[in-house]
Amino acid sequence: MEFWFTEKQTDKFGITAKVKRTLHTEKTDYQQLDVVETEEFGNMLLLDGMVMTTERDEFVYHEMVTHVPLFTHPEPKSVLVVGGGDGGAIREVLKHPSVEKATLVEIDGKVIEYSKKYLPTIAGALDDERVEVKVGDGFMHIAESENEYDVIMVDSTEPVGPAVKLFEKGFYEGIYKALKEDGIFVAQTDNPWFQSELVKNVYSDVKEIFQVTSLYTCNIPTYPSGLWTFTIGSKKHDPLNVPEERFHHIETKYYTKELHTAAFALPKFVTDLIK
Amino acid sequence: MEFWFTEKQTDKFGITAKVKRTLHTEKTDYQQLDVVETEEFGNMLLLDGMVMTTERDEFVYHEMVTHVPLFTHPEPKSVLVVGGGDGGAIREVLKHPSVEKATLVEIDGKVIEYSKKYLPTIAGALDDERVEVKVGDGFMHIAESENEYDVIMVDSTEPVGPAVKLFEKGFYEGIYKALKEDGIFVAQTDNPWFQSELVKNVYSDVKEIFQVTSLYTCNIPTYPSGLWTFTIGSKKHDPLNVPEERFHHIETKYYTKELHTAAFALPKFVTDLIK
């Protein structure tokens, strides 16, 4: 007998993956959490039935959410990740030697617990001494922070369940306040094929708050449409104007300094969306 | 009752789409041909169970296979499309006013017939007076051509069934001969996530024959992994060194002159693959 997991990415389209076995399934205080072992993508974390990360393709998301803002900042010392309980973004943040402290604020402690257990190559970095892990509400953490971070990364789920507040303009205003005077913010902002309104609205909100706003993309096979967007809001530094010498060497599988720039060249229908 | 079509893109992973109805199904002399009406992507053409094109996302493939080589050539007059019976590549070729003649050589006349019937926005250009449509073997057509084309585009299926010969080195040698002295060739070369050997082998073969070889990508939601590659072989003109004034305006939904260049910035694991 074969078992196949299917995620309906829209009401009318989805992906399906052959599953060896279910490693964990639980209704946490915040969401449905499942970890399955797939044949094509290795262990896969799902929240509310949506693929969050897989062992095989996680490097794309985690490298691209991290290295674009961190190489844009001249010397990121204090970095905050909101969400991101799987630890992948933190792992990438720690590749930057200037980073003195990386704080993770994840609302659902179970995500951290089961990522450590079943996704150790992703979550292992959470035990690093430069990392502080807080189980709590990222929205509240931002509201209470002021002039504190060089880079803030919002590594959230889709805007359903606990993440709804993380797509509101008031949250981005809080992030502006929580950043230092030359701080940079990045958020994952879904895909332009099925969630064009979301991409458009976040971009418009961020643009009203930050001095520099831009959108970049990457390819993630297990995410809807395979084309993922990130929105950057920056007080000063322009991700498209990074001095050559700032690109120190780090080990990556997706990110390169050439791709750093190329990722901002958008398909015309995406440019039209955020005009 | 709901109907869902599923394509297993590998033995272990696939996509699934809600289907309103089947418009046509037939075993032709060459392959299984199906046209279905999907809710998310409109009418969809399938050959041997694999998605070839859909009304909603076809523009990405057709613009990117066409405009990158055609803008690289200073004055493409004579263009050949091998395969591509849906007509989408031809439609894009005709956007270039220098083109005097566009020849399509498609082995399966049924693909042309049912594309005209069910994908008229894609196949309509096949009736243009600058177009010659030949139902025949592209491999043989290439073998019989010499110093004839400015640009040759191989718009084939995967290397199964009738397209196997179109992925052989001897075919690329024939293309070299069929091109004029400053001709350019492009082929769709699948995706680097599930077909890394194919990407690598084609690149290596083309590089042994052509003076300039390069690989570029685009995002196609209904194709495996969402990341598609094209391999260019050029006798003289470099797609990464196109004079600014050559980019005349054309109507597109994906291609832009910025993306023309950015599409060659590859994820590191893809660069490593073709080293």
Coordinates of C-alpha atoms in Angstrom, one line a residue:
Chain A
M1 CA 0.0 0.0 0.0
E2 CA 1.2 3.5 -0.8
F3 CA 0.5 6.6 1.2
W4 CA 0.5 10.0 -0.4
F5 CA 0.1 13.4 1.4
T6 CA -1.6 16.1 -0.6
E7 CA -1.6 19.8 0.2
K8 CA -4.2 21.8 -1.6
Q9 CA -2.3 25.0 -2.1
T10 CA -5.4 26.6 -3.5
D11 CA -9.0 25.2 -3.6
K12 CA -8.1 24.0 -7.1
F13 CA -4.4 23.0 -7.2
G14 CA -1.9 21.2 -5.0
I15 CA 1.1 19.1 -4.5
T16 CA 1.3 15.4 -3.5
A17 CA 4.2 13.6 -2.0
K18 CA 4.7 9.9 -1.3
V19 CA 5.1 9.4 2.5
K20 CA 7.1 6.6 4.2
R21 CA 5.7 7.3 7.6
T22 CA 4.2 9.8 10.0
L23 CA 6.8 10.8 12.6
H24 CA 4.6 13.1 14.7
T25 CA 1.1 14.5 14.7
E26 CA -0.4 16.8 17.3
K27 CA -2.8 19.6 17.7
T28 CA -0.8 22.2 19.6
D29 CA -2.3 25.2 21.4
Y30 CA -1.9 27.2 18.1
Q31 CA -2.1 24.9 15.2
Q32 CA -2.0 21.4 13.7
L33 CA 1.6 20.1 13.6
D34 CA 2.7 17.2 11.6
V35 CA 6.1 15.8 10.7
V36 CA 6.2 13.2 7.9
E37 CA 9.0 11.3 6.2
T38 CA 8.6 11.8 2.5
E39 CA 10.6 9.9 -0.2
E40 CA 11.4 12.9 -2.4
F41 CA 12.0 15.6 0.1
G42 CA 13.1 13.9 3.3
N43 CA 11.5 14.9 6.6
M44 CA 8.8 17.5 6.1
L45 CA 7.2 19.8 8.7
L46 CA 3.6 20.8 8.2
L47 CA 1.6 23.4 10.1
D48 CA -2.2 23.4 9.5
G49 CA -1.6 21.0 6.6
M50 CA 0.8 23.4 4.8
V51 CA 4.4 22.5 4.0
M52 CA 6.7 24.7 6.2
T53 CA 10.0 23.1 5.4
T54 CA 11.6 20.0 4.1
E55 CA 15.1 18.6 4.6
R56 CA 15.8 18.6 0.9
D57 CA 14.8 22.1 -0.2
E58 CA 14.9 24.1 3.1
F59 CA 18.2 25.7 2.2
V60 CA 16.6 27.9 -0.5
Y61 CA 14.2 29.7 1.9
H62 CA 16.6 29.9 4.8
E63 CA 19.5 31.2 2.8
M64 CA 17.4 33.7 0.9
V65 CA 15.5 35.1 3.8
T66 CA 18.7 35.6 5.7
H67 CA 21.6 36.5 3.5
V68 CA 20.0 39.2 1.4
P69 CA 19.3 41.5 4.4
L70 CA 22.4 40.4 6.3
F71 CA 24.8 41.2 3.4
T72 CA 22.9 44.5 2.8
H73 CA 23.6 45.6 6.4
P74 CA 27.3 46.7 6.9
E75 CA 27.7 45.1 10.3
P76 CA 24.7 43.2 11.6
K77 CA 25.3 42.5 15.3
S78 CA 21.8 42.0 16.8
V79 CA 19.3 40.0 14.7
L80 CA 15.7 39.0 15.6
V81 CA 13.8 36.2 13.9
V82 CA 10.0 36.3 14.5
G83 CA 8.6 32.8 14.0
G84 CA 11.1 30.5 12.3
G85 CA 10.9 27.9 15.1
D86 CA 12.5 25.3 12.8
G87 CA 15.8 27.1 13.3
G88 CA 16.8 27.3 9.7
A89 CA 17.0 31.1 9.5
I90 CA 19.0 31.2 12.7
R91 CA 21.5 28.7 11.3
E92 CA 22.1 31.0 8.4
V93 CA 22.3 34.1 10.6
L94 CA 25.1 32.5 12.5
K95 CA 27.2 32.2 9.3
H96 CA 27.8 36.0 9.6
P97 CA 30.7 36.6 12.0
S98 CA 29.6 40.1 12.9
V99 CA 26.5 38.7 14.6
E100 CA 26.8 38.9 18.4
K101 CA 23.3 37.9 19.3
A102 CA 20.5 36.2 17.4
T103 CA 17.1 36.1 19.1
L104 CA 14.3 33.8 18.1
V105 CA 10.7 34.5 19.2
E106 CA 8.5 31.6 18.3
I107 CA 4.9 31.4 19.6
D108 CA 4.6 27.7 19.4
G109 CA 7.2 25.8 21.5
K110 CA 6.1 22.5 20.0
V111 CA 7.5 23.7 16.6
I112 CA 10.9 24.1 18.2
E113 CA 10.7 20.8 20.1
Y114 CA 9.8 18.7 17.1
S115 CA 12.1 20.5 14.7
K116 CA 15.0 19.7 17.1
K117 CA 13.8 16.0 17.2
Y118 CA 13.1 15.4 13.5
L119 CA 14.9 18.2 11.6
P120 CA 18.2 18.3 13.4
T121 CA 20.2 19.6 10.4
I122 CA 17.9 22.6 10.4
A123 CA 17.2 23.2 14.1
G124 CA 20.7 22.3 15.5
A125 CA 21.9 25.9 15.5
L126 CA 19.2 26.9 18.1
D127 CA 21.6 25.5 20.7
D128 CA 24.4 27.9 19.8
E129 CA 25.6 30.2 22.5
R130 CA 24.9 33.3 20.5
V131 CA 21.2 32.4 20.2
E132 CA 18.4 33.3 22.6
V133 CA 15.2 31.3 22.1
K134 CA 12.0 32.8 23.5
V135 CA 8.7 31.0 23.3
G136 CA 6.3 33.8 23.0
D137 CA 4.2 36.2 20.9
G138 CA 6.3 37.9 18.3
F139 CA 3.8 40.7 17.9
M140 CA 4.1 41.6 21.6
H141 CA 7.9 41.2 21.5
I142 CA 8.0 43.8 18.7
A143 CA 5.7 46.1 20.5
E144 CA 8.0 46.1 23.5
S145 CA 11.2 46.6 21.5
E146 CA 12.8 50.0 20.6
N147 CA 16.0 50.8 18.7
E148 CA 17.3 47.3 19.4
Y149 CA 17.9 45.3 16.3
D150 CA 20.0 45.7 13.1
V151 CA 18.0 43.1 11.2
I152 CA 14.5 41.7 11.9
M153 CA 13.3 38.7 9.9
V154 CA 9.7 37.7 9.9
D155 CA 9.7 33.9 9.1
S156 CA 6.0 33.3 9.6
T157 CA 3.4 30.9 8.3
E158 CA 0.7 32.1 5.9
P159 CA -1.7 34.7 7.3
V160 CA -4.0 32.2 9.0
G161 CA -4.0 31.2 12.6
P162 CA -1.4 32.7 14.9
A163 CA 0.3 34.6 12.0
V164 CA -2.6 36.9 11.0
K165 CA -1.3 39.8 13.1
L166 CA 2.1 39.5 11.4
F167 CA 0.7 40.8 8.1
E168 CA -0.8 44.0 9.5
K169 CA 0.5 47.4 8.9
G170 CA 0.7 48.1 12.6
F171 CA 3.1 45.3 13.0
Y172 CA 5.4 46.8 10.4
E173 CA 5.3 50.1 12.2
G174 CA 6.3 48.3 15.4
I175 CA 9.2 46.7 13.5
Y176 CA 10.4 50.1 12.3
K177 CA 10.5 51.3 15.9
A178 CA 12.2 48.1 17.1
L179 CA 15.0 48.6 14.5
K180 CA 18.1 50.7 15.0
E181 CA 18.5 53.8 12.9
D182 CA 20.0 51.9 9.9
G183 CA 18.0 48.7 10.5
I184 CA 16.6 46.4 7.9
F185 CA 13.5 44.2 7.9
V186 CA 12.5 41.3 5.7
A187 CA 9.3 39.2 5.6
Q188 CA 8.3 36.2 3.6
T189 CA 5.4 37.3 1.6
D190 CA 4.0 34.3 -0.2
N191 CA 3.7 33.9 -4.0
P192 CA 2.4 36.2 -6.7
W193 CA 0.5 33.5 -8.7
F194 CA -2.1 32.6 -6.1
Q195 CA -1.7 35.4 -3.4
S196 CA -1.3 38.4 -5.6
E197 CA -3.3 40.6 -3.2
L198 CA -1.2 39.7 -0.3
V199 CA 2.0 40.5 -2.1
K200 CA 0.6 43.8 -3.3
N201 CA -0.8 44.9 0.1
V202 CA 2.3 44.1 2.1
Y203 CA 4.5 45.9 -0.3
S204 CA 2.2 48.9 -0.2
D205 CA 2.2 49.0 3.6
V206 CA 5.9 48.5 3.9
K207 CA 6.5 51.3 1.4
E208 CA 4.6 53.7 3.4
I209 CA 6.8 53.1 6.4
F210 CA 10.3 52.4 5.2
Q211 CA 12.7 54.6 3.2
V212 CA 13.7 51.7 0.9
T213 CA 11.3 49.0 -0.1
S214 CA 11.9 46.1 -2.5
L215 CA 10.7 42.7 -3.4
Y216 CA 12.8 39.7 -4.4
T217 CA 12.1 36.1 -5.3
C218 CA 13.5 32.6 -5.1
N219 CA 12.4 29.1 -6.3
I220 CA 11.1 26.7 -3.6
P221 CA 9.7 23.4 -5.1
T222 CA 7.4 22.5 -2.2
Y223 CA 5.9 26.0 -1.9
P224 CA 2.8 27.1 -3.9
S225 CA 3.8 27.9 -7.5
G226 CA 7.5 27.3 -6.8
L227 CA 8.1 31.1 -6.8
W228 CA 8.4 32.7 -3.4
T229 CA 8.6 36.4 -2.5
F230 CA 10.3 38.3 0.2
T231 CA 9.6 42.0 1.0
I232 CA 12.4 44.2 2.4
G233 CA 11.9 47.4 4.3
S234 CA 15.1 49.3 5.0
K235 CA 15.8 52.6 6.8
K236 CA 19.0 53.4 5.0
H237 CA 20.9 50.6 3.2
D238 CA 19.8 49.6 -0.3
P239 CA 19.9 45.8 -1.0
L240 CA 20.6 46.7 -4.7
N241 CA 23.6 48.8 -3.8
V242 CA 25.8 46.6 -1.7
P243 CA 29.6 47.4 -1.9
E244 CA 31.5 44.4 -3.5
E245 CA 33.8 44.0 -0.5
R246 CA 30.9 43.4 1.9
F247 CA 30.2 39.9 0.3
H248 CA 32.5 37.8 2.5
H249 CA 32.5 34.1 1.7
I250 CA 29.9 31.8 3.3
E251 CA 29.0 28.3 2.5
T252 CA 25.7 28.2 0.6
K253 CA 23.7 26.0 -1.8
Y254 CA 21.4 28.6 -3.3
Y255 CA 22.6 32.1 -2.5
T256 CA 25.4 33.8 -4.4
K257 CA 26.3 37.5 -4.6
E258 CA 25.2 37.4 -8.2
L259 CA 21.8 36.0 -7.2
H260 CA 21.5 38.5 -4.4
T261 CA 21.1 41.2 -7.1
A262 CA 19.4 39.1 -9.8
A263 CA 16.6 38.0 -7.3
F264 CA 15.3 41.6 -7.5
A265 CA 14.7 41.4 -11.2
L266 CA 11.0 40.5 -11.2
P267 CA 8.8 38.9 -13.8
K268 CA 6.8 41.7 -15.5
F269 CA 3.5 40.6 -14.0
V270 CA 5.0 40.9 -10.5
T271 CA 6.4 44.4 -11.2
D272 CA 3.0 45.4 -12.5
L273 CA 1.4 44.1 -9.2
I274 CA 3.5 46.4 -7.0
K275 CA 3.5 49.5 -9.1
Chain B
M1 CA -18.3 14.7 -7.2
E2 CA -14.9 16.3 -7.8
F3 CA -12.4 15.2 -10.4
W4 CA -8.6 15.8 -9.8
F5 CA -5.9 15.1 -12.3
T6 CA -2.5 14.1 -10.8
E7 CA 0.8 14.2 -12.6
K8 CA 3.5 12.2 -10.9
Q9 CA 6.5 14.4 -11.8
T10 CA 8.7 11.9 -10.2
D11 CA 7.9 8.5 -8.7
K12 CA 7.5 10.2 -5.3
F13 CA 6.1 13.7 -6.0
G14 CA 3.6 15.4 -8.2
I15 CA 1.0 18.1 -8.8
T16 CA -2.8 17.8 -8.7
A17 CA -5.3 20.0 -10.3
K18 CA -9.1 20.2 -10.1
V19 CA -10.6 19.4 -13.5
K20 CA -14.0 20.7 -14.8
R21 CA -14.0 18.4 -17.8
T22 CA -12.0 16.5 -20.3
L23 CA -12.1 18.3 -23.7
H24 CA -10.2 15.6 -25.7
T25 CA -8.4 12.4 -25.2
E26 CA -6.6 10.4 -27.9
K27 CA -3.8 8.0 -28.5
T28 CA -2.0 9.6 -31.5
D29 CA 0.6 7.8 -33.6
Y30 CA 3.2 9.2 -31.2
Q31 CA 1.8 9.7 -27.7
Q32 CA -1.2 10.0 -25.5
L33 CA -2.8 13.4 -26.0
D34 CA -5.2 14.9 -23.5
V35 CA -6.8 18.4 -23.1
V36 CA -8.5 19.1 -19.9
E37 CA -10.2 22.2 -18.5
T38 CA -8.8 22.9 -15.1
E39 CA -10.1 25.4 -12.6
E40 CA -6.8 27.0 -11.6
F41 CA -4.9 27.0 -14.9
G42 CA -7.6 27.0 -17.6
N43 CA -7.2 24.6 -20.5
M44 CA -4.3 22.3 -20.1
L45 CA -2.5 20.2 -22.8
L46 CA -1.0 17.0 -21.6
L47 CA 1.3 14.6 -23.6
D48 CA 1.9 11.1 -22.1
G49 CA 0.3 12.4 -18.9
M50 CA 2.8 15.3 -18.5
V51 CA 1.6 19.0 -18.5
M52 CA 2.9 20.7 -21.6
T53 CA 1.2 24.0 -21.4
T54 CA -1.8 25.7 -19.7
E55 CA -3.6 28.9 -20.6
R56 CA -2.7 30.6 -17.4
D57 CA 1.0 30.1 -17.1
E58 CA 2.1 29.4 -20.7
F59 CA 3.4 32.9 -21.2
V60 CA 6.4 32.2 -19.0
Y61 CA 7.8 29.3 -21.0
H62 CA 7.0 30.8 -24.4
E63 CA 8.4 34.2 -23.7
M64 CA 11.6 32.9 -22.1
V65 CA 12.4 30.3 -24.7
T66 CA 11.9 32.9 -27.4
H67 CA 13.0 36.4 -26.4
V68 CA 16.3 35.5 -24.8
P69 CA 17.8 34.1 -28.0
L70 CA 15.9 36.5 -30.3
F71 CA 17.1 39.6 -28.5
T72 CA 20.6 38.1 -28.4
H73 CA 20.7 37.9 -32.2
P74 CA 21.2 41.3 -33.8
E75 CA 18.7 40.7 -36.6
P76 CA 16.9 37.3 -36.5
K77 CA 15.2 36.8 -39.9
S78 CA 14.9 33.0 -40.2
V79 CA 13.7 31.1 -37.2
L80 CA 13.0 27.4 -36.7
V81 CA 11.0 25.9 -33.9
V82 CA 11.4 22.1 -33.5
G83 CA 8.4 20.7 -31.6
G84 CA 6.3 23.4 -30.1
G85 CA 3.1 22.3 -31.9
D86 CA 1.0 24.4 -29.5
G87 CA 2.2 27.5 -31.3
G88 CA 3.2 29.5 -28.3
A89 CA 6.8 29.9 -29.2
I90 CA 5.9 30.9 -32.7
R91 CA 3.5 33.6 -31.3
E92 CA 6.4 35.1 -29.4
V93 CA 8.8 34.9 -32.4
L94 CA 6.4 36.9 -34.5
K95 CA 6.7 39.8 -32.0
H96 CA 10.1 40.5 -33.5
P97 CA 9.7 42.6 -36.6
S98 CA 13.0 41.5 -38.2
V99 CA 11.6 37.9 -38.5
E100 CA 10.7 37.2 -42.1
K101 CA 10.0 33.5 -41.8
A102 CA 9.2 31.3 -38.8
T103 CA 9.2 27.5 -39.5
L104 CA 7.6 25.0 -37.2
V105 CA 8.4 21.3 -37.5
E106 CA 6.2 19.3 -35.2
I107 CA 6.1 15.5 -35.5
D108 CA 2.6 15.1 -34.2
G109 CA -0.1 16.9 -36.3
K110 CA -2.7 16.1 -33.6
V111 CA -0.9 18.5 -31.2
I112 CA -1.3 21.3 -33.7
E113 CA -4.9 20.4 -34.4
Y114 CA -6.1 20.2 -30.8
S115 CA -4.1 23.2 -29.7
K116 CA -5.8 25.3 -32.4
K117 CA -9.1 24.0 -31.2
Y118 CA -8.7 24.3 -27.4
L119 CA -5.8 26.7 -26.9
P120 CA -6.6 29.4 -29.5
T121 CA -4.8 32.2 -27.6
I122 CA -1.6 30.1 -27.8
A123 CA -2.0 28.5 -31.2
G124 CA -3.6 31.3 -33.2
A125 CA -0.3 32.6 -34.5
L126 CA 0.3 29.4 -36.5
D127 CA -2.0 30.9 -39.2
D128 CA 0.2 34.0 -39.7
E129 CA 1.5 34.5 -43.2
R130 CA 5.1 34.6 -42.0
V131 CA 4.7 31.0 -40.6
E132 CA 5.3 27.7 -42.3
V133 CA 4.0 24.7 -40.5
K134 CA 5.5 21.3 -41.3
V135 CA 4.3 18.1 -39.8
G136 CA 7.3 16.0 -39.7
D137 CA 10.4 14.7 -37.9
G138 CA 12.5 17.6 -36.5
F139 CA 15.6 15.4 -36.3
M140 CA 15.4 14.7 -40.0
H141 CA 14.6 18.4 -40.8
I142 CA 17.8 19.4 -38.9
A143 CA 19.8 16.7 -40.7
E144 CA 18.8 18.1 -44.0
S145 CA 19.4 21.8 -43.2
E146 CA 22.6 23.7 -43.7
N147 CA 23.5 27.4 -43.0
E148 CA 19.8 28.2 -43.0
Y149 CA 18.6 29.6 -39.7
D150 CA 19.5 32.6 -37.5
V151 CA 17.8 31.0 -34.4
I152 CA 16.7 27.4 -33.8
M153 CA 14.5 26.7 -30.7
V154 CA 14.0 23.1 -29.5
D155 CA 10.6 23.2 -27.8
S156 CA 10.3 19.5 -27.1
T157 CA 8.7 17.2 -24.6
E158 CA 10.8 15.4 -22.0
P159 CA 13.3 12.8 -23.4
V160 CA 10.7 10.1 -23.6
G161 CA 8.8 8.9 -26.7
P162 CA 9.3 10.9 -29.9
A163 CA 11.7 13.4 -28.2
V164 CA 14.5 11.1 -27.2
K165 CA 16.6 11.9 -30.3
L166 CA 16.3 15.6 -29.5
F167 CA 18.5 15.3 -26.4
E168 CA 21.4 13.6 -28.2
K169 CA 24.7 15.2 -29.0
G170 CA 24.4 14.3 -32.7
F171 CA 21.3 16.4 -32.8
Y172 CA 23.1 19.4 -31.5
E173 CA 25.8 18.9 -34.0
G174 CA 23.2 19.0 -36.7
I175 CA 21.8 22.2 -35.3
Y176 CA 25.2 23.8 -35.4
K177 CA 25.4 22.9 -39.1
A178 CA 21.8 24.1 -39.8
L179 CA 22.5 27.5 -38.2
K180 CA 24.0 30.4 -40.1
E181 CA 27.5 31.6 -39.1
D182 CA 26.3 33.7 -36.2
G183 CA 23.3 31.5 -35.3
I184 CA 21.9 30.8 -31.9
F185 CA 20.3 27.7 -30.5
V186 CA 18.2 27.2 -27.4
A187 CA 16.6 24.1 -25.9
Q188 CA 14.3 23.5 -23.0
T189 CA 16.4 21.3 -20.6
D190 CA 14.1 20.4 -17.8
N191 CA 14.7 21.1 -14.1
P192 CA 17.8 20.8 -11.9
W193 CA 16.0 19.4 -8.8
F194 CA 14.7 16.1 -10.3
Q195 CA 16.7 15.9 -13.6
S196 CA 20.1 17.1 -12.7
E197 CA 21.9 14.6 -14.9
L198 CA 20.0 15.7 -17.9
V199 CA 20.8 19.4 -17.3
K200 CA 24.4 18.5 -16.8
N201 CA 24.7 16.2 -19.8
V202 CA 23.1 18.6 -22.3
Y203 CA 25.2 21.5 -21.1
S204 CA 28.3 19.5 -21.4
D205 CA 27.4 18.3 -25.0
V206 CA 26.4 21.8 -26.1
K207 CA 29.6 23.3 -24.7
E208 CA 31.7 20.9 -26.8
I209 CA 30.0 22.1 -30.0
F210 CA 29.2 25.8 -29.6
Q211 CA 31.5 28.8 -28.9
V212 CA 29.2 30.3 -26.3
T213 CA 27.2 28.1 -23.9
S214 CA 25.0 29.3 -21.1
L215 CA 22.1 28.2 -18.9
Y216 CA 19.2 30.3 -17.7
T217 CA 16.0 29.7 -15.7
C218 CA 12.5 30.8 -15.2
N219 CA 9.6 29.9 -12.9
I220 CA 6.7 27.8 -14.3
P221 CA 4.2 26.7 -11.6
T222 CA 2.9 23.6 -13.5
Y223 CA 6.3 22.2 -14.4
P224 CA 8.3 20.0 -12.0
S225 CA 9.9 22.0 -9.2
G226 CA 8.7 25.3 -10.6
L227 CA 12.2 26.0 -11.8
W228 CA 12.8 25.4 -15.5
T229 CA 16.1 25.6 -17.4
F230 CA 17.0 26.5 -21.0
T231 CA 20.4 25.8 -22.5
I232 CA 21.8 28.2 -25.1
G233 CA 24.4 27.4 -27.7
S234 CA 25.6 30.3 -29.7
K235 CA 28.3 30.6 -32.5
K236 CA 29.1 34.3 -31.8
H237 CA 26.6 36.4 -29.9
D238 CA 26.7 36.3 -26.1
P239 CA 23.3 36.5 -24.4
L240 CA 25.0 38.2 -21.5
N241 CA 26.4 41.0 -23.6
V242 CA 23.4 42.4 -25.6
P243 CA 23.7 46.1 -26.5
E244 CA 21.1 48.1 -24.7
E245 CA 19.6 49.5 -28.0
R246 CA 18.8 46.0 -29.2
F247 CA 16.0 45.7 -26.6
H248 CA 13.1 47.1 -28.6
H249 CA 9.7 47.2 -26.9
I250 CA 7.5 44.1 -27.0
E251 CA 4.4 43.2 -25.0
T252 CA 5.2 40.6 -22.4
K253 CA 4.0 39.3 -19.1
Y254 CA 7.2 37.7 -17.8
Y255 CA 10.2 38.7 -19.9
T256 CA 11.9 42.0 -19.3
K257 CA 15.4 43.1 -20.4
E258 CA 16.5 43.1 -16.7
L259 CA 15.2 39.5 -16.4
H260 CA 17.0 38.6 -19.6
T261 CA 20.3 39.1 -17.8
A262 CA 19.1 38.1 -14.3
A263 CA 17.8 34.7 -15.5
F264 CA 21.5 33.6 -16.1
A265 CA 22.3 34.1 -12.4
L266 CA 21.9 30.5 -11.2
P267 CA 21.4 29.0 -7.8
K268 CA 24.7 27.8 -6.5
F269 CA 23.7 24.1 -6.7
V270 CA 22.9 24.6 -10.4
T271 CA 26.2 26.4 -11.1
D272 CA 28.0 23.5 -9.4
L273 CA 26.1 21.0 -11.5
I274 CA 27.4 22.4 -14.8
K275 CA 31.0 23.3 -13.7

